[in-house]
């Protein structure tokens, strides 16, 4: 009987001290660009800009190559790149050479396209979970530093995942979905 009572007491203590932390990993919105002009605060943070007023420049910074003010006790200048996205930063592209075209598309229903051509020292931020791209828009090689929000972010190449799926996604379905002629869909399927 005493062992049974001890077991109940130990179980109760474990239950009492056991803490579960949960969160929903998917953001409730595509992004939150802080609105420094708003007097509203949420959890001590700035309110988000109206998404209809957001522009590509809200995800862009130019000036990493500009020397900072180092006349301080530390003799250093730091340029913090802070992004208020939910739940966090997806990609941070920093161009080290000219003409890197970057952009992303917001989710349903608006599918807004934000894009920018980066020059040396420019930064562009992509909110987490959005379809995005980057490509060399110039004739010379481009070097980019990208910071990701995951130890294993992976990549989903949409053409490969749609037209290279095994077993194939039916060409009738793909033709209807992409509003293409079935012959064109079958040509695409043959390439993958």
C-alpha atoms as an extended CHARMM CRD file, in Angstrom:
* protein
*
       192  EXT
         1         1  UNK       CA              0.0000000000        0.0000000000        0.0000000000  PROA      1               0.0000000000
         2         2  UNK       CA              2.8250000000        2.3780000000        0.8540000000  PROA      2               0.0000000000
         3         3  UNK       CA              4.3970000000        1.8000000000       -2.5720000000  PROA      3               0.0000000000
         4         4  UNK       CA              1.0640000000        2.6210000000       -4.2010000000  PROA      4               0.0000000000
         5         5  UNK       CA              0.7710000000        5.8990000000       -2.2420000000  PROA      5               0.0000000000
         6         6  UNK       CA              4.3860000000        6.7990000000       -3.1330000000  PROA      6               0.0000000000
         7         7  UNK       CA              3.6310000000        6.1090000000       -6.7980000000  PROA      7               0.0000000000
         8         8  UNK       CA              0.5960000000        8.3960000000       -6.6940000000  PROA      8               0.0000000000
         9         9  UNK       CA              2.5730000000       11.1530000000       -4.9620000000  PROA      9               0.0000000000
        10        10  UNK       CA              5.4410000000       10.8830000000       -7.4610000000  PROA      10              0.0000000000
        11        11  UNK       CA              2.9750000000       10.9000000000      -10.3770000000  PROA      11              0.0000000000
        12        12  UNK       CA              1.2430000000       13.9660000000       -8.9660000000  PROA      12              0.0000000000
        13        13  UNK       CA              4.5750000000       15.7820000000       -8.5150000000  PROA      13              0.0000000000
        14        14  UNK       CA              5.6770000000       14.9400000000      -12.0510000000  PROA      14              0.0000000000
        15        15  UNK       CA              2.3320000000       16.1570000000      -13.4030000000  PROA      15              0.0000000000
        16        16  UNK       CA              2.5720000000       19.3470000000      -11.3350000000  PROA      16              0.0000000000
        17        17  UNK       CA              6.0830000000       20.2370000000      -12.5420000000  PROA      17              0.0000000000
        18        18  UNK       CA              5.6070000000       19.0720000000      -16.1090000000  PROA      18              0.0000000000
        19        19  UNK       CA              5.2970000000       22.0810000000      -18.3860000000  PROA      19              0.0000000000
        20        20  UNK       CA              4.1970000000       21.8130000000      -21.9730000000  PROA      20              0.0000000000
        21        21  UNK       CA              4.9710000000       24.5870000000      -24.4070000000  PROA      21              0.0000000000
        22        22  UNK       CA              3.1770000000       24.6420000000      -27.7280000000  PROA      22              0.0000000000
        23        23  UNK       CA              2.9560000000       27.0580000000      -30.5970000000  PROA      23              0.0000000000
        24        24  UNK       CA              1.4950000000       27.1610000000      -34.0510000000  PROA      24              0.0000000000
        25        25  UNK       CA              4.4340000000       27.1880000000      -36.4540000000  PROA      25              0.0000000000
        26        26  UNK       CA              2.5040000000       28.6300000000      -39.3810000000  PROA      26              0.0000000000
        27        27  UNK       CA              2.2420000000       32.4130000000      -39.4490000000  PROA      27              0.0000000000
        28        28  UNK       CA             -1.1820000000       34.0320000000      -39.2880000000  PROA      28              0.0000000000
        29        29  UNK       CA             -0.1560000000       36.4880000000      -41.9880000000  PROA      29              0.0000000000
        30        30  UNK       CA              2.5030000000       36.5810000000      -44.6760000000  PROA      30              0.0000000000
        31        31  UNK       CA              4.5550000000       39.3280000000      -43.0220000000  PROA      31              0.0000000000
        32        32  UNK       CA              4.4930000000       42.1520000000      -40.5310000000  PROA      32              0.0000000000
        33        33  UNK       CA              6.2890000000       45.3020000000      -41.5940000000  PROA      33              0.0000000000
        34        34  UNK       CA              6.5580000000       47.5310000000      -38.5340000000  PROA      34              0.0000000000
        35        35  UNK       CA              4.7870000000       50.8780000000      -38.7250000000  PROA      35              0.0000000000
        36        36  UNK       CA              6.9040000000       53.3350000000      -36.7190000000  PROA      36              0.0000000000
        37        37  UNK       CA              4.2650000000       56.0700000000      -37.1680000000  PROA      37              0.0000000000
        38        38  UNK       CA              1.5620000000       54.0620000000      -35.3890000000  PROA      38              0.0000000000
        39        39  UNK       CA              0.8460000000       54.7290000000      -31.7450000000  PROA      39              0.0000000000
        40        40  UNK       CA             -0.6750000000       51.2510000000      -31.3770000000  PROA      40              0.0000000000
        41        41  UNK       CA              1.4160000000       48.5960000000      -29.6580000000  PROA      41              0.0000000000
        42        42  UNK       CA              0.9550000000       44.8310000000      -29.3890000000  PROA      42              0.0000000000
        43        43  UNK       CA              2.9610000000       43.0650000000      -26.6860000000  PROA      43              0.0000000000
        44        44  UNK       CA              5.1590000000       46.1590000000      -26.5330000000  PROA      44              0.0000000000
        45        45  UNK       CA              5.9550000000       45.9540000000      -30.2490000000  PROA      45              0.0000000000
        46        46  UNK       CA              5.0610000000       48.2550000000      -33.0920000000  PROA      46              0.0000000000
        47        47  UNK       CA              1.8710000000       47.6160000000      -35.0180000000  PROA      47              0.0000000000
        48        48  UNK       CA              2.0620000000       46.2110000000      -38.5470000000  PROA      48              0.0000000000
        49        49  UNK       CA              1.6690000000       48.3900000000      -41.6110000000  PROA      49              0.0000000000
        50        50  UNK       CA             -1.4640000000       47.9070000000      -43.6460000000  PROA      50              0.0000000000
        51        51  UNK       CA             -0.4010000000       45.1820000000      -46.1630000000  PROA      51              0.0000000000
        52        52  UNK       CA             -1.9060000000       47.2530000000      -48.9920000000  PROA      52              0.0000000000
        53        53  UNK       CA              0.6370000000       50.0050000000      -48.2320000000  PROA      53              0.0000000000
        54        54  UNK       CA              3.7000000000       47.7430000000      -48.1110000000  PROA      54              0.0000000000
        55        55  UNK       CA              6.2760000000       48.1580000000      -50.8830000000  PROA      55              0.0000000000
        56        56  UNK       CA              9.3870000000       46.2770000000      -52.0110000000  PROA      56              0.0000000000
        57        57  UNK       CA             11.5170000000       48.9290000000      -50.2630000000  PROA      57              0.0000000000
        58        58  UNK       CA             10.1270000000       47.7230000000      -46.9230000000  PROA      58              0.0000000000
        59        59  UNK       CA             12.1590000000       44.5230000000      -47.4300000000  PROA      59              0.0000000000
        60        60  UNK       CA             15.2280000000       46.2800000000      -48.8230000000  PROA      60              0.0000000000
        61        61  UNK       CA             18.3200000000       47.9770000000      -47.3880000000  PROA      61              0.0000000000
        62        62  UNK       CA             21.1370000000       49.6080000000      -49.3050000000  PROA      62              0.0000000000
        63        63  UNK       CA             24.3370000000       50.6740000000      -47.6910000000  PROA      63              0.0000000000
        64        64  UNK       CA             26.2840000000       47.7260000000      -46.3400000000  PROA      64              0.0000000000
        65        65  UNK       CA             29.2900000000       49.0180000000      -48.2860000000  PROA      65              0.0000000000
        66        66  UNK       CA             29.0160000000       52.5180000000      -46.8230000000  PROA      66              0.0000000000
        67        67  UNK       CA             31.4310000000       53.1070000000      -43.9600000000  PROA      67              0.0000000000
        68        68  UNK       CA             29.7160000000       53.5640000000      -40.6360000000  PROA      68              0.0000000000
        69        69  UNK       CA             30.4960000000       56.0580000000      -37.9020000000  PROA      69              0.0000000000
        70        70  UNK       CA             33.3030000000       54.5310000000      -35.8430000000  PROA      70              0.0000000000
        71        71  UNK       CA             33.9710000000       57.5570000000      -33.6300000000  PROA      71              0.0000000000
        72        72  UNK       CA             32.7140000000       55.8120000000      -30.5270000000  PROA      72              0.0000000000
        73        73  UNK       CA             34.4170000000       54.1450000000      -27.5540000000  PROA      73              0.0000000000
        74        74  UNK       CA             34.4100000000       50.7920000000      -29.3670000000  PROA      74              0.0000000000
        75        75  UNK       CA             35.6950000000       52.0760000000      -32.7190000000  PROA      75              0.0000000000
        76        76  UNK       CA             33.0780000000       49.9840000000      -34.4990000000  PROA      76              0.0000000000
        77        77  UNK       CA             29.9140000000       50.3990000000      -36.4990000000  PROA      77              0.0000000000
        78        78  UNK       CA             27.2270000000       47.7310000000      -36.6030000000  PROA      78              0.0000000000
        79        79  UNK       CA             24.3860000000       47.6240000000      -39.1000000000  PROA      79              0.0000000000
        80        80  UNK       CA             21.6570000000       45.4740000000      -37.5980000000  PROA      80              0.0000000000
        81        81  UNK       CA             19.2240000000       43.9090000000      -40.0230000000  PROA      81              0.0000000000
        82        82  UNK       CA             16.0240000000       43.3850000000      -38.0720000000  PROA      82              0.0000000000
        83        83  UNK       CA             13.0050000000       41.8590000000      -39.7030000000  PROA      83              0.0000000000
        84        84  UNK       CA              9.5750000000       41.5840000000      -38.1670000000  PROA      84              0.0000000000
        85        85  UNK       CA              8.1310000000       38.5910000000      -39.9600000000  PROA      85              0.0000000000
        86        86  UNK       CA              5.9570000000       35.9000000000      -38.5640000000  PROA      86              0.0000000000
        87        87  UNK       CA              7.3090000000       33.6140000000      -37.2620000000  PROA      87              0.0000000000
        88        88  UNK       CA             10.7130000000       34.6970000000      -38.5670000000  PROA      88              0.0000000000
        89        89  UNK       CA             13.1510000000       35.3760000000      -41.2880000000  PROA      89              0.0000000000
        90        90  UNK       CA             13.1040000000       33.0650000000      -44.2700000000  PROA      90              0.0000000000
        91        91  UNK       CA             15.8600000000       34.3290000000      -46.5270000000  PROA      91              0.0000000000
        92        92  UNK       CA             18.2000000000       37.2490000000      -46.1950000000  PROA      92              0.0000000000
        93        93  UNK       CA             19.9700000000       37.8980000000      -49.4710000000  PROA      93              0.0000000000
        94        94  UNK       CA             23.0090000000       40.1830000000      -49.4610000000  PROA      94              0.0000000000
        95        95  UNK       CA             24.4200000000       40.9730000000      -52.8680000000  PROA      95              0.0000000000
        96        96  UNK       CA             28.2080000000       41.0020000000      -53.1510000000  PROA      96              0.0000000000
        97        97  UNK       CA             28.1590000000       41.6450000000      -56.8930000000  PROA      97              0.0000000000
        98        98  UNK       CA             25.9040000000       43.5600000000      -59.2460000000  PROA      98              0.0000000000
        99        99  UNK       CA             22.4390000000       42.8600000000      -60.5980000000  PROA      99              0.0000000000
       100       100  UNK       CA             20.8820000000       40.1800000000      -58.4500000000  PROA      100             0.0000000000
       101       101  UNK       CA             17.1260000000       40.1020000000      -59.1130000000  PROA      101             0.0000000000
       102       102  UNK       CA             15.1690000000       38.9910000000      -56.0320000000  PROA      102             0.0000000000
       103       103  UNK       CA             11.5030000000       38.8100000000      -55.2110000000  PROA      103             0.0000000000
       104       104  UNK       CA              8.6590000000       37.0130000000      -53.4960000000  PROA      104             0.0000000000
       105       105  UNK       CA              4.9170000000       36.5770000000      -53.9000000000  PROA      105             0.0000000000
       106       106  UNK       CA              2.4200000000       36.8370000000      -51.0460000000  PROA      106             0.0000000000
       107       107  UNK       CA             -0.2010000000       34.1760000000      -50.5000000000  PROA      107             0.0000000000
       108       108  UNK       CA             -3.8550000000       33.9230000000      -51.4590000000  PROA      108             0.0000000000
       109       109  UNK       CA             -5.9270000000       35.9740000000      -52.2070000000  PROA      109             0.0000000000
       110       110  UNK       CA             -3.7540000000       38.8660000000      -53.4430000000  PROA      110             0.0000000000
       111       111  UNK       CA             -0.5610000000       37.2340000000      -54.7400000000  PROA      111             0.0000000000
       112       112  UNK       CA              1.3340000000       40.5270000000      -54.5220000000  PROA      112             0.0000000000
       113       113  UNK       CA              4.7670000000       40.4280000000      -56.1490000000  PROA      113             0.0000000000
       114       114  UNK       CA              7.5720000000       42.3250000000      -54.4040000000  PROA      114             0.0000000000
       115       115  UNK       CA             10.8750000000       42.4690000000      -56.2600000000  PROA      115             0.0000000000
       116       116  UNK       CA             14.0810000000       44.4460000000      -56.4100000000  PROA      116             0.0000000000
       117       117  UNK       CA             17.3480000000       44.4460000000      -58.3430000000  PROA      117             0.0000000000
       118       118  UNK       CA             20.1680000000       44.4070000000      -55.7940000000  PROA      118             0.0000000000
       119       119  UNK       CA             23.5090000000       46.0580000000      -56.3290000000  PROA      119             0.0000000000
       120       120  UNK       CA             26.7010000000       45.5040000000      -54.3300000000  PROA      120             0.0000000000
       121       121  UNK       CA             25.9720000000       45.7710000000      -50.5980000000  PROA      121             0.0000000000
       122       122  UNK       CA             22.1680000000       45.7210000000      -50.8740000000  PROA      122             0.0000000000
       123       123  UNK       CA             19.9910000000       43.5110000000      -48.6850000000  PROA      123             0.0000000000
       124       124  UNK       CA             16.5430000000       42.0630000000      -49.3970000000  PROA      124             0.0000000000
       125       125  UNK       CA             14.4870000000       40.0490000000      -46.9020000000  PROA      125             0.0000000000
       126       126  UNK       CA             11.9290000000       37.3770000000      -47.7910000000  PROA      126             0.0000000000
       127       127  UNK       CA              9.2890000000       36.6060000000      -45.1560000000  PROA      127             0.0000000000
       128       128  UNK       CA              9.0770000000       32.9710000000      -44.0700000000  PROA      128             0.0000000000
       129       129  UNK       CA              7.0920000000       30.5050000000      -46.1140000000  PROA      129             0.0000000000
       130       130  UNK       CA              6.5550000000       32.5890000000      -49.2400000000  PROA      130             0.0000000000
       131       131  UNK       CA              7.3910000000       31.5870000000      -52.7880000000  PROA      131             0.0000000000
       132       132  UNK       CA             10.5390000000       33.4760000000      -53.6810000000  PROA      132             0.0000000000
       133       133  UNK       CA             13.3240000000       33.5960000000      -56.2280000000  PROA      133             0.0000000000
       134       134  UNK       CA             16.6720000000       35.1410000000      -57.0010000000  PROA      134             0.0000000000
       135       135  UNK       CA             18.6400000000       35.1440000000      -60.2160000000  PROA      135             0.0000000000
       136       136  UNK       CA             21.6150000000       36.8420000000      -61.7830000000  PROA      136             0.0000000000
       137       137  UNK       CA             20.1890000000       39.6520000000      -63.9010000000  PROA      137             0.0000000000
       138       138  UNK       CA             23.6070000000       40.7580000000      -65.1740000000  PROA      138             0.0000000000
       139       139  UNK       CA             26.2510000000       39.3800000000      -67.4620000000  PROA      139             0.0000000000
       140       140  UNK       CA             28.9220000000       38.8590000000      -64.7610000000  PROA      140             0.0000000000
       141       141  UNK       CA             28.9850000000       36.2540000000      -61.9970000000  PROA      141             0.0000000000
       142       142  UNK       CA             27.0270000000       37.1860000000      -58.8820000000  PROA      142             0.0000000000
       143       143  UNK       CA             27.9870000000       36.3290000000      -55.3120000000  PROA      143             0.0000000000
       144       144  UNK       CA             25.2790000000       36.2400000000      -52.6440000000  PROA      144             0.0000000000
       145       145  UNK       CA             25.1940000000       35.6340000000      -48.9100000000  PROA      145             0.0000000000
       146       146  UNK       CA             21.9230000000       34.0160000000      -47.8610000000  PROA      146             0.0000000000
       147       147  UNK       CA             20.8230000000       33.4660000000      -44.2650000000  PROA      147             0.0000000000
       148       148  UNK       CA             18.0240000000       30.9860000000      -43.6770000000  PROA      148             0.0000000000
       149       149  UNK       CA             15.7680000000       30.3400000000      -40.6960000000  PROA      149             0.0000000000
       150       150  UNK       CA             16.3680000000       26.6100000000      -40.4450000000  PROA      150             0.0000000000
       151       151  UNK       CA             19.2170000000       24.1830000000      -39.9610000000  PROA      151             0.0000000000
       152       152  UNK       CA             17.8300000000       22.2450000000      -42.9030000000  PROA      152             0.0000000000
       153       153  UNK       CA             15.7000000000       24.6120000000      -44.9720000000  PROA      153             0.0000000000
       154       154  UNK       CA             15.5730000000       22.3860000000      -48.0470000000  PROA      154             0.0000000000
       155       155  UNK       CA             14.3910000000       23.5350000000      -51.4150000000  PROA      155             0.0000000000
       156       156  UNK       CA             11.2310000000       22.9460000000      -53.3560000000  PROA      156             0.0000000000
       157       157  UNK       CA             11.7180000000       23.4830000000      -57.0740000000  PROA      157             0.0000000000
       158       158  UNK       CA              8.1360000000       23.9150000000      -58.2410000000  PROA      158             0.0000000000
       159       159  UNK       CA              8.6080000000       22.6830000000      -61.8130000000  PROA      159             0.0000000000
       160       160  UNK       CA             10.3800000000       19.5430000000      -60.5410000000  PROA      160             0.0000000000
       161       161  UNK       CA              7.7780000000       18.8650000000      -57.8620000000  PROA      161             0.0000000000
       162       162  UNK       CA              4.8320000000       19.3400000000      -60.2330000000  PROA      162             0.0000000000
       163       163  UNK       CA              6.1090000000       17.8990000000      -63.5060000000  PROA      163             0.0000000000
       164       164  UNK       CA              8.6690000000       15.4790000000      -62.0490000000  PROA      164             0.0000000000
       165       165  UNK       CA              6.4680000000       13.7980000000      -59.4330000000  PROA      165             0.0000000000
       166       166  UNK       CA              6.6240000000        9.9980000000      -59.3560000000  PROA      166             0.0000000000
       167       167  UNK       CA              4.1130000000        8.6480000000      -60.0820000000  PROA      167             0.0000000000
       168       168  UNK       CA              3.0770000000       11.4330000000      -62.4570000000  PROA      168             0.0000000000
       169       169  UNK       CA              0.2870000000       13.8300000000      -61.6200000000  PROA      169             0.0000000000
       170       170  UNK       CA             -2.2980000000       13.2610000000      -64.3450000000  PROA      170             0.0000000000
       171       171  UNK       CA             -1.8160000000       15.4180000000      -67.4450000000  PROA      171             0.0000000000
       172       172  UNK       CA             -5.5810000000       16.0890000000      -67.6040000000  PROA      172             0.0000000000
       173       173  UNK       CA             -5.5000000000       17.5060000000      -64.1000000000  PROA      173             0.0000000000
       174       174  UNK       CA             -2.3420000000       19.5760000000      -64.7530000000  PROA      174             0.0000000000
       175       175  UNK       CA             -3.7490000000       20.9190000000      -68.0340000000  PROA      175             0.0000000000
       176       176  UNK       CA             -6.9010000000       22.0660000000      -66.2370000000  PROA      176             0.0000000000
       177       177  UNK       CA             -5.0140000000       23.4820000000      -63.2430000000  PROA      177             0.0000000000
       178       178  UNK       CA             -2.5020000000       25.4710000000      -65.3000000000  PROA      178             0.0000000000
       179       179  UNK       CA             -5.0370000000       26.2270000000      -68.0470000000  PROA      179             0.0000000000
       180       180  UNK       CA             -2.7140000000       24.7480000000      -70.6670000000  PROA      180             0.0000000000
       181       181  UNK       CA             -3.2200000000       22.4910000000      -73.6320000000  PROA      181             0.0000000000
       182       182  UNK       CA             -2.7540000000       18.8430000000      -72.6550000000  PROA      182             0.0000000000
       183       183  UNK       CA             -0.0120000000       18.4520000000      -75.3360000000  PROA      183             0.0000000000
       184       184  UNK       CA              2.0560000000       21.2140000000      -73.6900000000  PROA      184             0.0000000000
       185       185  UNK       CA              1.6570000000       19.5630000000      -70.2850000000  PROA      185             0.0000000000
       186       186  UNK       CA              2.7840000000       16.2310000000      -71.7130000000  PROA      186             0.0000000000
       187       187  UNK       CA              5.8690000000       17.9370000000      -73.2240000000  PROA      187             0.0000000000
       188       188  UNK       CA              6.6880000000       19.3840000000      -69.8020000000  PROA      188             0.0000000000
       189       189  UNK       CA              6.1870000000       16.0260000000      -68.1030000000  PROA      189             0.0000000000
       190       190  UNK       CA              8.5950000000       14.4180000000      -70.6010000000  PROA      190             0.0000000000
       191       191  UNK       CA             11.3600000000       16.9020000000      -69.6270000000  PROA      191             0.0000000000
       192       192  UNK       CA             11.3350000000       15.7540000000      -66.0280000000  PROA      192             0.0000000000
